[in-house]
Coordinates of C-alpha atoms in Angstrom, one line a residue:
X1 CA 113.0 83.0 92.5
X2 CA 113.0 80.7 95.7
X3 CA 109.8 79.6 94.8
X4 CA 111.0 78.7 90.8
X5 CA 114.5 76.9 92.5
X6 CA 112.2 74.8 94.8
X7 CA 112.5 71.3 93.8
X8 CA 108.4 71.4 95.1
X9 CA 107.7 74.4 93.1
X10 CA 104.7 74.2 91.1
X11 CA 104.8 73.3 86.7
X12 CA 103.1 75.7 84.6
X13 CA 102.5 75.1 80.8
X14 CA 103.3 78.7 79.9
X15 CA 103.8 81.8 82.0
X16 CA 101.8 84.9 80.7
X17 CA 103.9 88.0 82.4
X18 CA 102.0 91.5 81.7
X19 CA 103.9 95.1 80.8
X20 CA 107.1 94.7 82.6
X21 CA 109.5 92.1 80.9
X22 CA 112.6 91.6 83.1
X23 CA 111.2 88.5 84.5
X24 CA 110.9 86.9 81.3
X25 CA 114.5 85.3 80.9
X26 CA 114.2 84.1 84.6
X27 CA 110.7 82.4 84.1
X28 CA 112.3 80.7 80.9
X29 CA 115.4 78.9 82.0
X30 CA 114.9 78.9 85.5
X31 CA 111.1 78.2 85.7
X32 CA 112.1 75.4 82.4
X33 CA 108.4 77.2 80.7
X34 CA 107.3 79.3 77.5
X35 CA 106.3 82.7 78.4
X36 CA 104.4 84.9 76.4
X37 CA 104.1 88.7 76.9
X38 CA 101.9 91.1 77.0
X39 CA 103.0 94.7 75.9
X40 CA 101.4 97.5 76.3
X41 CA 104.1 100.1 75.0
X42 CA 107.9 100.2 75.5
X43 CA 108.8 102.6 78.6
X44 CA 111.7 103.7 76.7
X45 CA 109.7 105.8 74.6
X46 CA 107.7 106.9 77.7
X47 CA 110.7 108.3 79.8
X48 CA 111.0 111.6 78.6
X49 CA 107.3 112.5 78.2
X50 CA 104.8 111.5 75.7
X51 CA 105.6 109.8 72.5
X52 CA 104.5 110.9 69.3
X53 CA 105.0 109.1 66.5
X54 CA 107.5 111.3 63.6
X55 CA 108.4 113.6 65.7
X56 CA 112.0 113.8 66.7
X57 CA 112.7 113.5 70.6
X58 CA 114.3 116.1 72.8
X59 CA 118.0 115.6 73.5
X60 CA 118.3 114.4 77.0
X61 CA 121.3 115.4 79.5
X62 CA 124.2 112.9 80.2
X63 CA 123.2 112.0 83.2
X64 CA 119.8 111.2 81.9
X65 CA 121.5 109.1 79.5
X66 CA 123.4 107.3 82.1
X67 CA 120.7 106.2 84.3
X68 CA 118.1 105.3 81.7
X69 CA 120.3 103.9 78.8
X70 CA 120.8 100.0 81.2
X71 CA 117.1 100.4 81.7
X72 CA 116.2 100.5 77.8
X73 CA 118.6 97.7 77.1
X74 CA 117.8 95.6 79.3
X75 CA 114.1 95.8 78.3
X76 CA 114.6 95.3 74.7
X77 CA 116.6 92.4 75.4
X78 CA 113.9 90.9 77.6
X79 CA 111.0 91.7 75.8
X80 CA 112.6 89.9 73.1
X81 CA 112.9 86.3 74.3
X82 CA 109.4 86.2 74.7
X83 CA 107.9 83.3 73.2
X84 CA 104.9 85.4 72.0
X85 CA 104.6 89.1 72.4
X86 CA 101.1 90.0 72.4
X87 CA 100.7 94.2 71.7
X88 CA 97.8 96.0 72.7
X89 CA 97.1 97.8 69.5
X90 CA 98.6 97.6 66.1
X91 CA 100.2 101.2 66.5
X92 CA 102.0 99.4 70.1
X93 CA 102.7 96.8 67.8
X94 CA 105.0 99.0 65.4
X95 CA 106.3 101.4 67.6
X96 CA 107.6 98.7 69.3
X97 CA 109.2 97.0 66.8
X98 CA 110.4 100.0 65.3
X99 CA 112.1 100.9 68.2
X100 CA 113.1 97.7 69.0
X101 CA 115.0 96.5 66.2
X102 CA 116.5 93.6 68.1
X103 CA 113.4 92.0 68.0
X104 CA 112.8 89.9 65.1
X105 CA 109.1 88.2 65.9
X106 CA 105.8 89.1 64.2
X107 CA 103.8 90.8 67.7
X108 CA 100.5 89.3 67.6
X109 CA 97.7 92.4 68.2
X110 CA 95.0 91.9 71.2
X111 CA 92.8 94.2 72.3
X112 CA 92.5 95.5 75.4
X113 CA 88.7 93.9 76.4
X114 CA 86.2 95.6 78.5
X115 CA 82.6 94.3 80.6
X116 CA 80.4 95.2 78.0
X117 CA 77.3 93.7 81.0
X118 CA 78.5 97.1 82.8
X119 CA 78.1 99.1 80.6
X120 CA 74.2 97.7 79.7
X121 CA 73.6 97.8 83.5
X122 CA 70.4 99.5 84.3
X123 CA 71.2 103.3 85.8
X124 CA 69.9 104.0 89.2
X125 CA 68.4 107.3 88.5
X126 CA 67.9 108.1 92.1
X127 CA 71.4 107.7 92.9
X128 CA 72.7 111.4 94.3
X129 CA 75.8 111.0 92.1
X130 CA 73.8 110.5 88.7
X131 CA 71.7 113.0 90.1
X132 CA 74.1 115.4 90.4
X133 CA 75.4 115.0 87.1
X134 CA 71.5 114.5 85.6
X135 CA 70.2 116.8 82.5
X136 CA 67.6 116.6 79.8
X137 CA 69.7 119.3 77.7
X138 CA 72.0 117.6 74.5
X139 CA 75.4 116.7 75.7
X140 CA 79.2 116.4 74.9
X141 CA 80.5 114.1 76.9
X142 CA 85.0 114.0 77.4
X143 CA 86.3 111.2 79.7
X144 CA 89.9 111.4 80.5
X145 CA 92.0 112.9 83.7
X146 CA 93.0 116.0 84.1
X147 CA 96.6 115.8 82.5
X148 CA 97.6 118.4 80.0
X149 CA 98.9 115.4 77.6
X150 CA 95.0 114.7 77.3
X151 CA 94.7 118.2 75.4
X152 CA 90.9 118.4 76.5
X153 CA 91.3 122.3 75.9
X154 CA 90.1 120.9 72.1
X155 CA 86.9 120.0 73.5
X156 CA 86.1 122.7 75.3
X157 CA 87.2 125.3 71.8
X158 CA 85.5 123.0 69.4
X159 CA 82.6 123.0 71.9
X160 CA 82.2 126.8 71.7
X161 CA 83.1 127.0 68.2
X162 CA 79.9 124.5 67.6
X163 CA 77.8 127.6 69.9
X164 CA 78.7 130.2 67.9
X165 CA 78.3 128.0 64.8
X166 CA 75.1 126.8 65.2
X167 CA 74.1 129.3 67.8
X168 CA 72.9 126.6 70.4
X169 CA 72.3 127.7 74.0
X170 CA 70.5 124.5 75.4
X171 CA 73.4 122.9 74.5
X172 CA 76.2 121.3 77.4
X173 CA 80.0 119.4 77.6
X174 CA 80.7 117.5 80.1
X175 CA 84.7 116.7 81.0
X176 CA 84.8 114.4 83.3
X177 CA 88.4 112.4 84.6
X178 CA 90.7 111.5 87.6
X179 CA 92.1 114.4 89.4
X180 CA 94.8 114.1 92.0
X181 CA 95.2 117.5 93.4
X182 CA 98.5 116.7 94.9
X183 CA 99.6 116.1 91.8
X184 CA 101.2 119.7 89.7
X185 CA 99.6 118.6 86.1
X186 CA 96.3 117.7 87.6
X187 CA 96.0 121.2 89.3
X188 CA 97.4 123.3 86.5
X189 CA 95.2 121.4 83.8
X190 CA 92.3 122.0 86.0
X191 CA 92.8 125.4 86.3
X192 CA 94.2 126.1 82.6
X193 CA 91.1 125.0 81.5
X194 CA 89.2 126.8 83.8
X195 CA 90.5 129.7 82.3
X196 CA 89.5 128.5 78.7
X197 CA 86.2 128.3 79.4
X198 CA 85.9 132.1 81.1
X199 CA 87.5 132.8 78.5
X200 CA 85.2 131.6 75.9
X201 CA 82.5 133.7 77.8
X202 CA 81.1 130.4 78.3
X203 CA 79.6 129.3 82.4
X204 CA 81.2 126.4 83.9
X205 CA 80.8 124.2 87.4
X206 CA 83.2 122.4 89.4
X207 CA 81.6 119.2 91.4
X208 CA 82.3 115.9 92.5
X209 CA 80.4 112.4 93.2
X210 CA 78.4 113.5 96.3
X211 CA 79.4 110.0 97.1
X212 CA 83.1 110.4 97.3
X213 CA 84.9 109.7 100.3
X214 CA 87.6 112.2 100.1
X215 CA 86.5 115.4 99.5
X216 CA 88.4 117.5 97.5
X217 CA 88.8 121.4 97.7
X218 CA 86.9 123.1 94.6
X219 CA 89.4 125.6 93.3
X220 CA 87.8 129.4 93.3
X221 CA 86.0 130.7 91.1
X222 CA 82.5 132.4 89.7
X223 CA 80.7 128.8 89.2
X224 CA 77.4 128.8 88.0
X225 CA 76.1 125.7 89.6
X226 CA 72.6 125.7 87.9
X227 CA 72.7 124.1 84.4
X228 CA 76.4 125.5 83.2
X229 CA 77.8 125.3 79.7
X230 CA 80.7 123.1 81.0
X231 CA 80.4 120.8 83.8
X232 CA 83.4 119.8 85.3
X233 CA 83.4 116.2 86.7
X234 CA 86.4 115.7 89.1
X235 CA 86.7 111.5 90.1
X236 CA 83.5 110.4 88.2
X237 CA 82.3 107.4 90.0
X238 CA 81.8 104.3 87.3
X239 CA 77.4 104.9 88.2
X240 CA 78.2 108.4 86.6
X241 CA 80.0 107.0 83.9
X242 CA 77.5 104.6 82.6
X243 CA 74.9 107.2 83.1
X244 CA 76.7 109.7 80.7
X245 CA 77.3 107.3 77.8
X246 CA 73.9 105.4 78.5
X247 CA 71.9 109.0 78.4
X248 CA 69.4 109.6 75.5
X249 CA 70.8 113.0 76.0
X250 CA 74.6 112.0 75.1
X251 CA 75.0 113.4 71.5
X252 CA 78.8 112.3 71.6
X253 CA 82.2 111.4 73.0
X254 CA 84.7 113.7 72.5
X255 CA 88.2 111.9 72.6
X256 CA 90.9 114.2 72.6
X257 CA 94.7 112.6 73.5
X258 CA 96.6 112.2 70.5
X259 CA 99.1 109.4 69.6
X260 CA 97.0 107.1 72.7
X261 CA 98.7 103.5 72.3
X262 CA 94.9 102.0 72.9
X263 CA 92.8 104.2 74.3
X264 CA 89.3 103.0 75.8
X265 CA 87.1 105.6 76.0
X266 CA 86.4 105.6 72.3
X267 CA 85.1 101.3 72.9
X268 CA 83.4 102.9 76.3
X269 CA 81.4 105.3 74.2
X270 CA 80.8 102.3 71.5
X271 CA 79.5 100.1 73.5
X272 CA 76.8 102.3 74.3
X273 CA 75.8 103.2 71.0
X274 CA 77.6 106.7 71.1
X275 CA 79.0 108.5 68.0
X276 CA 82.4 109.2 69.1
X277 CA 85.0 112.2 67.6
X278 CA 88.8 111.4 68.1
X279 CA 92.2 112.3 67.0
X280 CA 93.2 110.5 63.7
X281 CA 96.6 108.7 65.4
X282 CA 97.3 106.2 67.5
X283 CA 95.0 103.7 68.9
X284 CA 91.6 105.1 68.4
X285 CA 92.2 104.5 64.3
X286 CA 91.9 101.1 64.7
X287 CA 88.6 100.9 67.2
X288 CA 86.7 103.9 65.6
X289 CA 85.9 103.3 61.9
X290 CA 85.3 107.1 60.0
X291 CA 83.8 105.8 56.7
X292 CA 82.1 104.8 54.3
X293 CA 79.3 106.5 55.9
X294 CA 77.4 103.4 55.9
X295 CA 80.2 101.7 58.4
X296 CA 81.0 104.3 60.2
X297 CA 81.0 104.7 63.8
X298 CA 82.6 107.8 64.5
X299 CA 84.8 110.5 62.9
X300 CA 88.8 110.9 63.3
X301 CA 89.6 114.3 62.5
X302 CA 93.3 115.9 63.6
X303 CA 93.2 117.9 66.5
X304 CA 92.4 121.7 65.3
X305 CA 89.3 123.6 66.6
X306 CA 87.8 124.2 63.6
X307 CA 87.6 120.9 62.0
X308 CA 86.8 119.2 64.8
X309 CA 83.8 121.9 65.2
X310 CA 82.7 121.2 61.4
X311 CA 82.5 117.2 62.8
X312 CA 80.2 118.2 65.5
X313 CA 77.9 120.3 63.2
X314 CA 78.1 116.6 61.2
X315 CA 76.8 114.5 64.5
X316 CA 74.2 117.0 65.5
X317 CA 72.8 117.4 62.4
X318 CA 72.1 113.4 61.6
X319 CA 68.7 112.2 61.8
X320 CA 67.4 109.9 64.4
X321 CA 67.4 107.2 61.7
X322 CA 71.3 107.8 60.6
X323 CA 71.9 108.1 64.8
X324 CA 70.2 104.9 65.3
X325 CA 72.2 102.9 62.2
X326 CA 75.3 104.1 63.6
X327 CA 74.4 103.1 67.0
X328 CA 74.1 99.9 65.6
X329 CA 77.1 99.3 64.3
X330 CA 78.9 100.6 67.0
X331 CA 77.7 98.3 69.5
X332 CA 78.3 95.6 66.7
X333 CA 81.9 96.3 66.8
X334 CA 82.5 97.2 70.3
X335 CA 81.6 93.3 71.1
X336 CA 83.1 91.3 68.1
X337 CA 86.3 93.3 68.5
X338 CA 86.8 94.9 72.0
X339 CA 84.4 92.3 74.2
X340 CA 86.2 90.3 77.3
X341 CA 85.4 87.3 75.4
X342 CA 87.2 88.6 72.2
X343 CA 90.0 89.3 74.6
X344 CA 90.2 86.0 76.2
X345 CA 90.3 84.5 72.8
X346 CA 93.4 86.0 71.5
X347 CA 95.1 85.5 74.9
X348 CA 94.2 81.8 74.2
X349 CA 95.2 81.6 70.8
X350 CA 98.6 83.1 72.1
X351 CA 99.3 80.7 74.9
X352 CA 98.6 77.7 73.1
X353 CA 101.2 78.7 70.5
X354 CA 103.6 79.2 73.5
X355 CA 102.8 75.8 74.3
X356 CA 103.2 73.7 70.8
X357 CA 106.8 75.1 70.9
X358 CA 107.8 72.4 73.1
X359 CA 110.7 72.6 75.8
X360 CA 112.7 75.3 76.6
X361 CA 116.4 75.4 75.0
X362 CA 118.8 75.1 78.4
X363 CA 120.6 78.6 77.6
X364 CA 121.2 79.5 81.0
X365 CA 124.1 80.9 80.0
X366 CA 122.3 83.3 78.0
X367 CA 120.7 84.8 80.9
X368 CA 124.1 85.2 82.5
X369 CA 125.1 86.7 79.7
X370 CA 122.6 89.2 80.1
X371 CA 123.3 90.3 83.5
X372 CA 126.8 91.2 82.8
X373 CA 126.0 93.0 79.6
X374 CA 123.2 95.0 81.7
X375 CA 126.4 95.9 84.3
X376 CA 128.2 96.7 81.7
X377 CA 125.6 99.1 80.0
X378 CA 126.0 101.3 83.1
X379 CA 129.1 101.3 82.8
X380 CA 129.9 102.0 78.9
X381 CA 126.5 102.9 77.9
X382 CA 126.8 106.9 78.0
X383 CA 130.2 106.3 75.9
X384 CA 128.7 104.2 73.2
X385 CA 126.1 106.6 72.9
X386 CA 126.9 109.8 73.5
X387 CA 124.4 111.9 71.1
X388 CA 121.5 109.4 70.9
X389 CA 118.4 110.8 71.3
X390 CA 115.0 109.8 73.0

């Protein structure tokens, strides 16, 4: 703020502020510049646990309603003078505006953008951390942390369904994420699926990168450490990473979370020319493309055992030729749509729209206006809606 008053401070064209939008009215009739934002899904529908779309939220207590109901207002009402809202996905897109309904403005969709040069990097094969992790046997490859909201319980049933199925005994998944064991869900996800898999009859392993600084304590168990059905992979390092999805021995990636507002592991796996297997909500409909079979590059199924078993029979049993096409196309896509550079693009495109609309209005008395209506919210807010729910 000192900074913006300054009558030295700097002149910007356009501010671009990223996922939290309460500096936006500030930037604009303080700072005298366009802003345009970049939104990556409204915390309002993130406050009382995961959001999935149709389904009617939990009633939250009073007190709840109290503290959180300023908080929602006042980011709606800033997220809405943006100049430009950029969403990260076309599902952020109209949640947000569904939720929103103050906001009036088209949101313009840009996709999160990854490296795509690290993920062609060449894999150092003596490393001890892709050694560790090494195997010539076909593999299932999950990346996601251990949180339950990840539901990667699916990939470990459809993985044995596919066993019984098929009855395949050289024949591996790997689930490999961040795990924080001080943190309740990590531990009881970790050991919840733990139990799956002994449950399954099937063996399992517990490691982590040999290179990891901060060893962390292996919860108990009867591990079998030498080749294992299910390898667990606790804080994969990104050498492992690459070496998974780059592996002639990666059949595919198994994307589990439903309702994801993005979701990158399924433009990971892409990049590298992997089939991949998701849910069939949220983000992943609009990076994976399931069909024609001539297009596709991957298969969104919803997330029951069995069907996403009879998928897997589908991607083991294609020929190296129909592997290679798909691979193809994948890797196509993953850079026209998903690349840094096609990132940087629509970020561009977006700015320079901000720009063309010329000066900033003098509405500073909006912005007061603002502040006394988010005081007031705390004040009236649990009165003006008792019964709403969230």
């Amino acid at each position: 703020m000192t900074r913006l008053l300054s009558p030295f401070a700097p002149e910007y064209d356009v501010y671009f502020v990223d996922q939290l939008s309460t500096c936006i009215p500030l930037l604009q009739h303080v700072g005298n510049t366009r802003v345009v934002f970049y939104c990556h899904f409204p915390d309002k529908l993130l406050a009382n646990g995961a959001f999935v779309e149709g389904e009617n939220r939990e009633q939250i207590s009073l007190l709840k309603r109290i503290y959180r109901f300023p908080m929602d207002w006042l980011e709606e009402t800033t997220t809405r003078q943006a100049d430009v809202i950029i969403a990260n996905s076309k599902f952020t897109a109209r949640v947000t505006k569904s939720y929103f309904k103050s906001i009036t403005q088209s949101l313009r969709v840009v996709y999160p953008g990854i490296n795509v040069l690290a993920y062609e990097s060449t894999v150092d094969h003596n490393d001890p951390d892709n050694v560790a992790i090494f195997s010539v046997k076909p593999t299932l490859v999950s990346l996601n942390r251990f949180e339950r909201k990840k539901n990667a319980a699916l990939a470990v049933r459809a993985f044995a369904s596919l066993k019984s199925k098929l009855a395949l005994k050289a024949f591996r998944l790997v689930l490999a994420g961040g795990y924080d064991p001080r943190l309740d869900d990590n531990l009881l996800t970790l050991d919840s699926l733990l139990h799956l898999t002994k449950s399954l009859s099937l063996t399992y392993n517990v490691i982590t990168p040999p290179s990891s600084q901060k060893p962390i304590k292996i919860p108990p168990g009867n591990m079998t450490p030498n080749d294992p059905d299910v390898l667990f992979l606790l804080n994969f390092t990104t050498s492992q990473r690459t070496a998974l999805l780059s592996s002639p021995s990666t059949v595919a990636l198994l994307y589990t979370p439903a309702n994801e507002h993005f979701g990158i592991g399924p433009v990971e796996a892409m990049v590298c020319g992997v089939p991949v297997l998701a849910c069939n909500s949220g983000g992943p409909t609009e990076s994976v493309l399931d069909g024609p079979p001539e297009e596709r590059t991957g298969w969104l199924r919803p997330p029951d055992t069995e069907v996403w078993a009879e998928a897997l029979v589908e991607i083991v049993s294609m020929s190296l030729s129909e592997r290679q096409a798909l691979s193809d196309r994948a890797k196509a896509r993953a850079r026209d749509l998903f690349s840094m550079d096609a990132m940087a693009s629509g970020i561009e495109d977006a700015l320079v729209e901000a720009v063309r609309m010329g000066d900033v209005p003098h509405m500073m008395w909006n912005m007061w206006m603002m502040i006394f209506g988010f005081v007031i919210a705390y004040i009236l807010g649990p009165l003006v809606l008792p019964s709403q729910k969230r």
